[in-house]
Amino acid sequence: MKHAVIVKACLAALAALFVFSGAMAQTVPSYRTMTKKQQKARVQELRTMDVSMDALLDLTDDEVKALKKEYQYFRAKYMKKANTLLWVGIGGTVAGIATGIVGIGMKKPPVWIGGIALAGGGIYSIVQSSIYSGIATDLTNKGGQIIVTDGYALSFGVSAHSNAIDNSVYFGPSVKFNF
């Protein structure tokens, strides 16, 4: 009887944990926990999103920072896919061509046909790499338009400039404003 109560309490706690985590997942969506289909849809949305300064005025600072981070995350993800597919494609193409040449030299049609198929798969991987690289470039360009500021800085100092034409050096005060 005592064990049954403990088991029921553990099951109730586990059920409450799942309900609570489900409620948290619905209130705070995370791009890292999306399914692949949801991620593809989100990337398409990010690629077509207007990121001009006027469009971002409605967002809070935290939302703009989260959007910039999301652009960086998906850019890195698609760039990693593009690089992986590029190297797999290059390796597959080279191996396929080599296998095809060996198959022709051995006069074995299955070997050279397999080599041609492998080279074709390598070329397909290179094309896919190009597509993913284009997506990553789009995300980089869009994400680069978003300016995130953490504050303003004003500094004063002395600067030195040199002119290579007449080998002269100029000294003077400088004011630098970062935002």
PDB file of C-alpha atoms in Angstrom:
ATOM      1  CA  MET A   1       0.000   0.000   0.000  1.00  0.00           C
ATOM      2  CA  LYS A   2       2.808   2.345   0.922  1.00  0.00           C
ATOM      3  CA  HIS A   3       4.633   1.665  -2.352  1.00  0.00           C
ATOM      4  CA  ALA A   4       1.473   2.298  -4.401  1.00  0.00           C
ATOM      5  CA  VAL A   5       1.119   5.765  -2.850  1.00  0.00           C
ATOM      6  CA  ILE A   6       4.745   6.590  -3.626  1.00  0.00           C
ATOM      7  CA  VAL A   7       4.388   5.364  -7.233  1.00  0.00           C
ATOM      8  CA  LYS A   8       1.178   7.392  -7.711  1.00  0.00           C
ATOM      9  CA  ALA A   9       2.838  10.491  -6.277  1.00  0.00           C
ATOM     10  CA  CYS A  10       5.815  10.066  -8.622  1.00  0.00           C
ATOM     11  CA  LEU A  11       3.517   9.611 -11.619  1.00  0.00           C
ATOM     12  CA  ALA A  12       1.501  12.690 -10.635  1.00  0.00           C
ATOM     13  CA  ALA A  13       4.722  14.729 -10.289  1.00  0.00           C
ATOM     14  CA  LEU A  14       5.931  13.478 -13.665  1.00  0.00           C
ATOM     15  CA  ALA A  15       2.599  14.368 -15.300  1.00  0.00           C
ATOM     16  CA  ALA A  16       2.723  17.830 -13.729  1.00  0.00           C
ATOM     17  CA  LEU A  17       6.253  18.291 -15.062  1.00  0.00           C
ATOM     18  CA  PHE A  18       5.136  17.436 -18.612  1.00  0.00           C
ATOM     19  CA  VAL A  19       2.132  19.779 -18.378  1.00  0.00           C
ATOM     20  CA  PHE A  20       4.323  22.588 -17.009  1.00  0.00           C
ATOM     21  CA  SER A  21       7.023  22.109 -19.639  1.00  0.00           C
ATOM     22  CA  GLY A  22       4.380  22.035 -22.370  1.00  0.00           C
ATOM     23  CA  ALA A  23       2.906  25.287 -21.097  1.00  0.00           C
ATOM     24  CA  MET A  24       6.367  26.874 -21.008  1.00  0.00           C
ATOM     25  CA  ALA A  25       7.088  25.690 -24.549  1.00  0.00           C
ATOM     26  CA  GLN A  26       3.904  27.336 -25.781  1.00  0.00           C
ATOM     27  CA  THR A  27       4.583  30.653 -24.063  1.00  0.00           C
ATOM     28  CA  VAL A  28       8.274  30.909 -24.992  1.00  0.00           C
ATOM     29  CA  PRO A  29       8.816  29.484 -28.502  1.00  0.00           C
ATOM     30  CA  SER A  30      12.410  28.626 -29.215  1.00  0.00           C
ATOM     31  CA  TYR A  31      13.890  28.287 -32.668  1.00  0.00           C
ATOM     32  CA  ARG A  32      16.209  25.612 -31.305  1.00  0.00           C
ATOM     33  CA  THR A  33      13.324  23.261 -30.417  1.00  0.00           C
ATOM     34  CA  MET A  34      11.379  23.673 -33.667  1.00  0.00           C
ATOM     35  CA  THR A  35      10.848  20.771 -36.006  1.00  0.00           C
ATOM     36  CA  LYS A  36      12.666  20.829 -39.349  1.00  0.00           C
ATOM     37  CA  LYS A  37       9.511  21.880 -41.155  1.00  0.00           C
ATOM     38  CA  GLN A  38       8.952  24.746 -38.694  1.00  0.00           C
ATOM     39  CA  GLN A  39      12.595  25.807 -39.050  1.00  0.00           C
ATOM     40  CA  LYS A  40      12.313  25.886 -42.856  1.00  0.00           C
ATOM     41  CA  ALA A  41       9.171  27.997 -42.592  1.00  0.00           C
ATOM     42  CA  ARG A  42      10.878  30.342 -40.108  1.00  0.00           C
ATOM     43  CA  VAL A  43      13.939  30.714 -42.356  1.00  0.00           C
ATOM     44  CA  GLN A  44      11.682  31.606 -45.295  1.00  0.00           C
ATOM     45  CA  GLU A  45       9.946  34.141 -43.065  1.00  0.00           C
ATOM     46  CA  LEU A  46      13.282  35.616 -41.974  1.00  0.00           C
ATOM     47  CA  ARG A  47      14.478  35.853 -45.581  1.00  0.00           C
ATOM     48  CA  THR A  48      11.401  37.857 -46.601  1.00  0.00           C
ATOM     49  CA  MET A  49      11.140  39.926 -43.416  1.00  0.00           C
ATOM     50  CA  ASP A  50      11.519  43.699 -43.647  1.00  0.00           C
ATOM     51  CA  VAL A  51      14.406  44.629 -41.354  1.00  0.00           C
ATOM     52  CA  SER A  52      14.579  48.323 -42.121  1.00  0.00           C
ATOM     53  CA  MET A  53      14.849  50.718 -39.213  1.00  0.00           C
ATOM     54  CA  ASP A  54      11.222  51.808 -39.679  1.00  0.00           C
ATOM     55  CA  ALA A  55       9.967  48.219 -39.490  1.00  0.00           C
ATOM     56  CA  LEU A  56      11.949  47.490 -36.320  1.00  0.00           C
ATOM     57  CA  LEU A  57      10.726  50.559 -34.421  1.00  0.00           C
ATOM     58  CA  ASP A  58       7.689  48.629 -33.176  1.00  0.00           C
ATOM     59  CA  LEU A  59       9.914  46.036 -31.474  1.00  0.00           C
ATOM     60  CA  THR A  60      11.489  46.347 -28.057  1.00  0.00           C
ATOM     61  CA  ASP A  61      15.263  46.201 -27.589  1.00  0.00           C
ATOM     62  CA  ASP A  62      15.066  42.622 -26.315  1.00  0.00           C
ATOM     63  CA  GLU A  63      12.989  41.538 -29.311  1.00  0.00           C
ATOM     64  CA  VAL A  64      15.474  43.129 -31.727  1.00  0.00           C
ATOM     65  CA  LYS A  65      18.377  41.397 -29.971  1.00  0.00           C
ATOM     66  CA  ALA A  66      16.503  38.071 -30.110  1.00  0.00           C
ATOM     67  CA  LEU A  67      15.798  38.582 -33.816  1.00  0.00           C
ATOM     68  CA  LYS A  68      19.465  39.342 -34.512  1.00  0.00           C
ATOM     69  CA  LYS A  69      20.460  36.227 -32.553  1.00  0.00           C
ATOM     70  CA  GLU A  70      17.970  34.169 -34.544  1.00  0.00           C
ATOM     71  CA  TYR A  71      19.460  35.412 -37.805  1.00  0.00           C
ATOM     72  CA  GLN A  72      22.944  34.483 -36.543  1.00  0.00           C
ATOM     73  CA  TYR A  73      21.800  31.017 -35.427  1.00  0.00           C
ATOM     74  CA  PHE A  74      20.171  30.088 -38.733  1.00  0.00           C
ATOM     75  CA  ARG A  75      23.042  31.610 -40.730  1.00  0.00           C
ATOM     76  CA  ALA A  76      25.556  29.450 -38.866  1.00  0.00           C
ATOM     77  CA  LYS A  77      23.352  26.382 -39.275  1.00  0.00           C
ATOM     78  CA  TYR A  78      22.946  26.803 -43.035  1.00  0.00           C
ATOM     79  CA  MET A  79      26.604  27.694 -43.519  1.00  0.00           C
ATOM     80  CA  LYS A  80      27.609  24.521 -41.686  1.00  0.00           C
ATOM     81  CA  LYS A  81      25.287  22.482 -43.936  1.00  0.00           C
ATOM     82  CA  ALA A  82      26.699  24.192 -47.021  1.00  0.00           C
ATOM     83  CA  ASN A  83      30.309  23.512 -46.030  1.00  0.00           C
ATOM     84  CA  THR A  84      29.594  19.881 -45.177  1.00  0.00           C
ATOM     85  CA  LEU A  85      27.766  19.255 -48.445  1.00  0.00           C
ATOM     86  CA  LEU A  86      30.499  20.994 -50.405  1.00  0.00           C
ATOM     87  CA  TRP A  87      33.234  18.732 -49.060  1.00  0.00           C
ATOM     88  CA  VAL A  88      31.072  15.618 -49.381  1.00  0.00           C
ATOM     89  CA  GLY A  89      30.292  16.646 -52.951  1.00  0.00           C
ATOM     90  CA  ILE A  90      33.914  17.250 -53.856  1.00  0.00           C
ATOM     91  CA  GLY A  91      34.946  13.918 -52.326  1.00  0.00           C
ATOM     92  CA  GLY A  92      32.081  12.063 -53.994  1.00  0.00           C
ATOM     93  CA  THR A  93      32.800  13.601 -57.378  1.00  0.00           C
ATOM     94  CA  VAL A  94      36.514  12.810 -57.226  1.00  0.00           C
ATOM     95  CA  ALA A  95      35.873   9.268 -55.974  1.00  0.00           C
ATOM     96  CA  GLY A  96      33.196   8.728 -58.632  1.00  0.00           C
ATOM     97  CA  ILE A  97      35.432   9.902 -61.440  1.00  0.00           C
ATOM     98  CA  ALA A  98      38.282   7.721 -60.193  1.00  0.00           C
ATOM     99  CA  THR A  99      35.967   4.704 -59.857  1.00  0.00           C
ATOM    100  CA  GLY A 100      34.593   5.310 -63.354  1.00  0.00           C
ATOM    101  CA  ILE A 101      38.087   5.452 -64.833  1.00  0.00           C
ATOM    102  CA  VAL A 102      39.091   2.262 -63.036  1.00  0.00           C
ATOM    103  CA  GLY A 103      35.864   0.568 -64.171  1.00  0.00           C
ATOM    104  CA  ILE A 104      36.467   1.537 -67.776  1.00  0.00           C
ATOM    105  CA  GLY A 105      40.069   0.316 -67.535  1.00  0.00           C
ATOM    106  CA  MET A 106      38.920  -3.013 -66.045  1.00  0.00           C
ATOM    107  CA  LYS A 107      36.083  -3.221 -68.613  1.00  0.00           C
ATOM    108  CA  LYS A 108      33.544  -3.756 -65.834  1.00  0.00           C
ATOM    109  CA  PRO A 109      30.311  -1.876 -66.667  1.00  0.00           C
ATOM    110  CA  PRO A 110      28.854  -2.105 -63.131  1.00  0.00           C
ATOM    111  CA  VAL A 111      31.971  -0.431 -61.710  1.00  0.00           C
ATOM    112  CA  TRP A 112      32.063   2.477 -64.136  1.00  0.00           C
ATOM    113  CA  ILE A 113      28.291   2.943 -63.941  1.00  0.00           C
ATOM    114  CA  GLY A 114      28.611   3.063 -60.143  1.00  0.00           C
ATOM    115  CA  GLY A 115      31.422   5.597 -60.528  1.00  0.00           C
ATOM    116  CA  ILE A 116      29.277   7.787 -62.739  1.00  0.00           C
ATOM    117  CA  ALA A 117      26.419   7.539 -60.227  1.00  0.00           C
ATOM    118  CA  LEU A 118      28.774   8.480 -57.372  1.00  0.00           C
ATOM    119  CA  ALA A 119      30.112  11.453 -59.342  1.00  0.00           C
ATOM    120  CA  GLY A 120      26.513  12.517 -60.084  1.00  0.00           C
ATOM    121  CA  GLY A 121      25.694  12.338 -56.385  1.00  0.00           C
ATOM    122  CA  GLY A 122      28.744  14.457 -55.646  1.00  0.00           C
ATOM    123  CA  ILE A 123      27.659  17.082 -58.151  1.00  0.00           C
ATOM    124  CA  TYR A 124      24.160  17.051 -56.634  1.00  0.00           C
ATOM    125  CA  SER A 125      25.719  17.668 -53.193  1.00  0.00           C
ATOM    126  CA  ILE A 126      27.700  20.590 -54.560  1.00  0.00           C
ATOM    127  CA  VAL A 127      24.523  22.107 -56.022  1.00  0.00           C
ATOM    128  CA  GLN A 128      22.725  21.654 -52.674  1.00  0.00           C
ATOM    129  CA  SER A 129      25.715  23.290 -50.989  1.00  0.00           C
ATOM    130  CA  SER A 130      25.336  26.267 -53.289  1.00  0.00           C
ATOM    131  CA  ILE A 131      21.646  26.569 -52.390  1.00  0.00           C
ATOM    132  CA  TYR A 132      22.351  26.437 -48.646  1.00  0.00           C
ATOM    133  CA  SER A 133      25.192  28.919 -49.064  1.00  0.00           C
ATOM    134  CA  GLY A 134      22.781  31.302 -50.800  1.00  0.00           C
ATOM    135  CA  ILE A 135      20.330  30.996 -47.921  1.00  0.00           C
ATOM    136  CA  ALA A 136      23.138  31.681 -45.436  1.00  0.00           C
ATOM    137  CA  THR A 137      24.203  34.729 -47.445  1.00  0.00           C
ATOM    138  CA  ASP A 138      20.627  36.060 -47.462  1.00  0.00           C
ATOM    139  CA  LEU A 139      20.420  35.593 -43.697  1.00  0.00           C
ATOM    140  CA  THR A 140      23.797  37.296 -43.242  1.00  0.00           C
ATOM    141  CA  ASN A 141      22.723  40.283 -45.317  1.00  0.00           C
ATOM    142  CA  LYS A 142      19.381  40.641 -43.551  1.00  0.00           C
ATOM    143  CA  GLY A 143      20.870  40.117 -40.093  1.00  0.00           C
ATOM    144  CA  GLY A 144      23.621  42.619 -40.831  1.00  0.00           C
ATOM    145  CA  GLN A 145      21.025  45.341 -41.386  1.00  0.00           C
ATOM    146  CA  ILE A 146      19.817  44.982 -37.808  1.00  0.00           C
ATOM    147  CA  ILE A 147      21.771  47.312 -35.550  1.00  0.00           C
ATOM    148  CA  VAL A 148      21.859  46.342 -31.889  1.00  0.00           C
ATOM    149  CA  THR A 149      23.167  48.912 -29.459  1.00  0.00           C
ATOM    150  CA  ASP A 150      24.235  48.307 -25.924  1.00  0.00           C
ATOM    151  CA  GLY A 151      24.814  51.959 -25.139  1.00  0.00           C
ATOM    152  CA  TYR A 152      26.602  55.047 -26.264  1.00  0.00           C
ATOM    153  CA  ALA A 153      30.220  56.047 -25.801  1.00  0.00           C
ATOM    154  CA  LEU A 154      31.950  59.347 -26.223  1.00  0.00           C
ATOM    155  CA  SER A 155      35.719  59.563 -26.127  1.00  0.00           C
ATOM    156  CA  PHE A 156      38.226  62.340 -26.613  1.00  0.00           C
ATOM    157  CA  GLY A 157      41.853  62.034 -27.518  1.00  0.00           C
ATOM    158  CA  VAL A 158      44.666  62.926 -29.816  1.00  0.00           C
ATOM    159  CA  SER A 159      44.957  61.351 -33.231  1.00  0.00           C
ATOM    160  CA  ALA A 160      47.848  61.088 -35.638  1.00  0.00           C
ATOM    161  CA  HIS A 161      47.409  60.861 -39.386  1.00  0.00           C
ATOM    162  CA  SER A 162      50.062  60.358 -42.000  1.00  0.00           C
ATOM    163  CA  ASN A 163      50.072  61.361 -45.624  1.00  0.00           C
ATOM    164  CA  ALA A 164      52.026  58.946 -47.803  1.00  0.00           C
ATOM    165  CA  ILE A 165      52.261  61.365 -50.726  1.00  0.00           C
ATOM    166  CA  ASP A 166      54.417  63.985 -49.035  1.00  0.00           C
ATOM    167  CA  ASN A 167      55.480  61.909 -45.996  1.00  0.00           C
ATOM    168  CA  SER A 168      53.916  64.312 -43.524  1.00  0.00           C
ATOM    169  CA  VAL A 169      52.356  63.519 -40.165  1.00  0.00           C
ATOM    170  CA  TYR A 170      49.475  65.459 -38.629  1.00  0.00           C
ATOM    171  CA  PHE A 171      48.525  65.567 -34.944  1.00  0.00           C
ATOM    172  CA  GLY A 172      45.265  66.917 -33.627  1.00  0.00           C
ATOM    173  CA  PRO A 173      42.366  66.484 -31.245  1.00  0.00           C
ATOM    174  CA  SER A 174      39.800  63.775 -31.949  1.00  0.00           C
ATOM    175  CA  VAL A 175      36.288  63.090 -30.806  1.00  0.00           C
ATOM    176  CA  LYS A 176      34.863  59.602 -31.210  1.00  0.00           C
ATOM    177  CA  PHE A 177      31.171  58.784 -30.769  1.00  0.00           C
ATOM    178  CA  ASN A 178      30.108  55.109 -30.771  1.00  0.00           C
ATOM    179  CA  PHE A 179      26.505  54.000 -30.814  1.00  0.00           C
TER     180      PHE A 179
END
